[in-house]
Amino acid sequence: QLQLVESGGGLVQPGGSLRLSCAASGVTLDSYAIAWFRQAPGKEREGVSCISGSGSSRYYADSVKGRFTISRDNAKNTVYLQMNSLKPDDTAVYYCAADSNYYFCSDYVRKSYTYWGQGTQVTVSS
């Protein structure tokens, strides 16, 4: 069974950077697209980014494009989200997600996912 664990969140100043990690166990990650979502209190869950199983295709929400970079190291069974030029509006709990038979990130924002991590808090001070 696939398990996902996020890490790397913390408190940063506006303009700062963080790198989030999504580590998988139970299944080799190279067969799975991995999506990142975030949710702030009182706000709807927002799709942030997705990377295909091979890492060759990457997708970003307009709100983070040019600032965030998704990557993966399948040998380490880990997906990363490098977040630069952070803004207060980036403050949220960040989750990674995967699903069976899902490889290409199609409709990644609205589709359902079977596997979710526990989330990691990112706080960008005003």
PDB file of N, CA and C in Angstrom, residues 29-34 50-57 72-74 79 102-105:
ATOM      1  N   LEU A  29       7.645   4.791  -6.555  1.00  0.00           N
ATOM      2  CA  LEU A  29       6.898   5.973  -6.935  1.00  0.00           C
ATOM      3  C   LEU A  29       6.915   6.251  -8.425  1.00  0.00           C
ATOM      4  N   ASP A  30       7.751   5.588  -9.187  1.00  0.00           N
ATOM      5  CA  ASP A  30       7.886   5.927 -10.601  1.00  0.00           C
ATOM      6  C   ASP A  30       6.659   5.600 -11.431  1.00  0.00           C
ATOM      7  N   SER A  31       5.707   4.857 -10.885  1.00  0.00           N
ATOM      8  CA  SER A  31       4.471   4.554 -11.603  1.00  0.00           C
ATOM      9  C   SER A  31       3.353   5.549 -11.312  1.00  0.00           C
ATOM     10  N   TYR A  32       3.637   6.568 -10.509  1.00  0.00           N
ATOM     11  CA  TYR A  32       2.598   7.468 -10.031  1.00  0.00           C
ATOM     12  C   TYR A  32       2.894   8.918 -10.363  1.00  0.00           C
ATOM     13  N   ALA A  33       1.905   9.604 -10.921  1.00  0.00           N
ATOM     14  CA  ALA A  33       1.929  11.054 -10.858  1.00  0.00           C
ATOM     15  C   ALA A  33       1.732  11.488  -9.408  1.00  0.00           C
ATOM     16  N   ILE A  34       2.360  12.598  -9.032  1.00  0.00           N
ATOM     17  CA  ILE A  34       2.216  13.157  -7.692  1.00  0.00           C
ATOM     18  C   ILE A  34       1.742  14.597  -7.821  1.00  0.00           C
ATOM     19  N   CYS A  50       1.658  19.411 -10.279  1.00  0.00           N
ATOM     20  CA  CYS A  50       1.630  17.974 -10.504  1.00  0.00           C
ATOM     21  C   CYS A  50       2.804  17.600 -11.383  1.00  0.00           C
ATOM     22  N   ILE A  51       3.351  16.427 -11.141  1.00  0.00           N
ATOM     23  CA  ILE A  51       4.447  15.911 -11.944  1.00  0.00           C
ATOM     24  C   ILE A  51       4.112  14.489 -12.369  1.00  0.00           C
ATOM     25  N   SER A  52       4.339  14.178 -13.634  1.00  0.00           N
ATOM     26  CA  SER A  52       4.041  12.854 -14.147  1.00  0.00           C
ATOM     27  C   SER A  52       5.011  11.829 -13.572  1.00  0.00           C
ATOM     28  N   GLY A  53       4.666  10.560 -13.760  1.00  0.00           N
ATOM     29  CA  GLY A  53       5.469   9.498 -13.180  1.00  0.00           C
ATOM     30  C   GLY A  53       6.920   9.522 -13.584  1.00  0.00           C
ATOM     31  N   SER A  54       7.190   9.871 -14.827  1.00  0.00           N
ATOM     32  CA  SER A  54       8.563   9.933 -15.310  1.00  0.00           C
ATOM     33  C   SER A  54       9.266  11.226 -14.941  1.00  0.00           C
ATOM     34  N   GLY A  55       8.499  12.241 -14.549  1.00  0.00           N
ATOM     35  CA  GLY A  55       9.049  13.556 -14.305  1.00  0.00           C
ATOM     36  C   GLY A  55       9.140  14.438 -15.528  1.00  0.00           C
ATOM     37  N   SER A  56       8.727  13.940 -16.681  1.00  0.00           N
ATOM     38  CA  SER A  56       8.890  14.692 -17.911  1.00  0.00           C
ATOM     39  C   SER A  56       7.837  15.774 -18.106  1.00  0.00           C
ATOM     40  N   SER A  57       6.695  15.666 -17.437  1.00  0.00           N
ATOM     41  CA  SER A  57       5.634  16.656 -17.558  1.00  0.00           C
ATOM     42  C   SER A  57       5.367  17.278 -16.205  1.00  0.00           C
ATOM     43  N   ARG A  72      11.240  15.338  -9.073  1.00  0.00           N
ATOM     44  CA  ARG A  72      11.186  14.055  -8.391  1.00  0.00           C
ATOM     45  C   ARG A  72      12.499  13.319  -8.537  1.00  0.00           C
ATOM     46  N   ASP A  73      12.785  12.508  -7.542  1.00  0.00           N
ATOM     47  CA  ASP A  73      13.923  11.615  -7.547  1.00  0.00           C
ATOM     48  C   ASP A  73      13.363  10.228  -7.275  1.00  0.00           C
ATOM     49  N   ASN A  74      13.071   9.507  -8.343  1.00  0.00           N
ATOM     50  CA  ASN A  74      12.424   8.212  -8.171  1.00  0.00           C
ATOM     51  C   ASN A  74      13.322   7.202  -7.468  1.00  0.00           C
ATOM     52  N   VAL A  79       9.247  13.154  -4.098  1.00  0.00           N
ATOM     53  CA  VAL A  79       8.906  14.292  -4.941  1.00  0.00           C
ATOM     54  C   VAL A  79       9.133  15.559  -4.128  1.00  0.00           C
ATOM     55  N   TYR A 102      -2.665   6.286 -12.197  1.00  0.00           N
ATOM     56  CA  TYR A 102      -2.618   7.711 -12.515  1.00  0.00           C
ATOM     57  C   TYR A 102      -1.171   8.103 -12.714  1.00  0.00           C
ATOM     58  N   TYR A 103      -0.843   8.469 -13.967  1.00  0.00           N
ATOM     59  CA  TYR A 103       0.548   8.640 -14.361  1.00  0.00           C
ATOM     60  C   TYR A 103       0.840   9.991 -15.002  1.00  0.00           C
ATOM     61  N   PHE A 104      -0.160  10.609 -15.663  1.00  0.00           N
ATOM     62  CA  PHE A 104       0.092  11.751 -16.543  1.00  0.00           C
ATOM     63  C   PHE A 104      -0.452  13.087 -16.052  1.00  0.00           C
ATOM     64  N   CYS A 105      -0.985  13.175 -14.862  1.00  0.00           N
ATOM     65  CA  CYS A 105      -1.479  14.427 -14.287  1.00  0.00           C
ATOM     66  C   CYS A 105      -2.730  14.967 -14.977  1.00  0.00           C
TER      67      CYS A 105
END
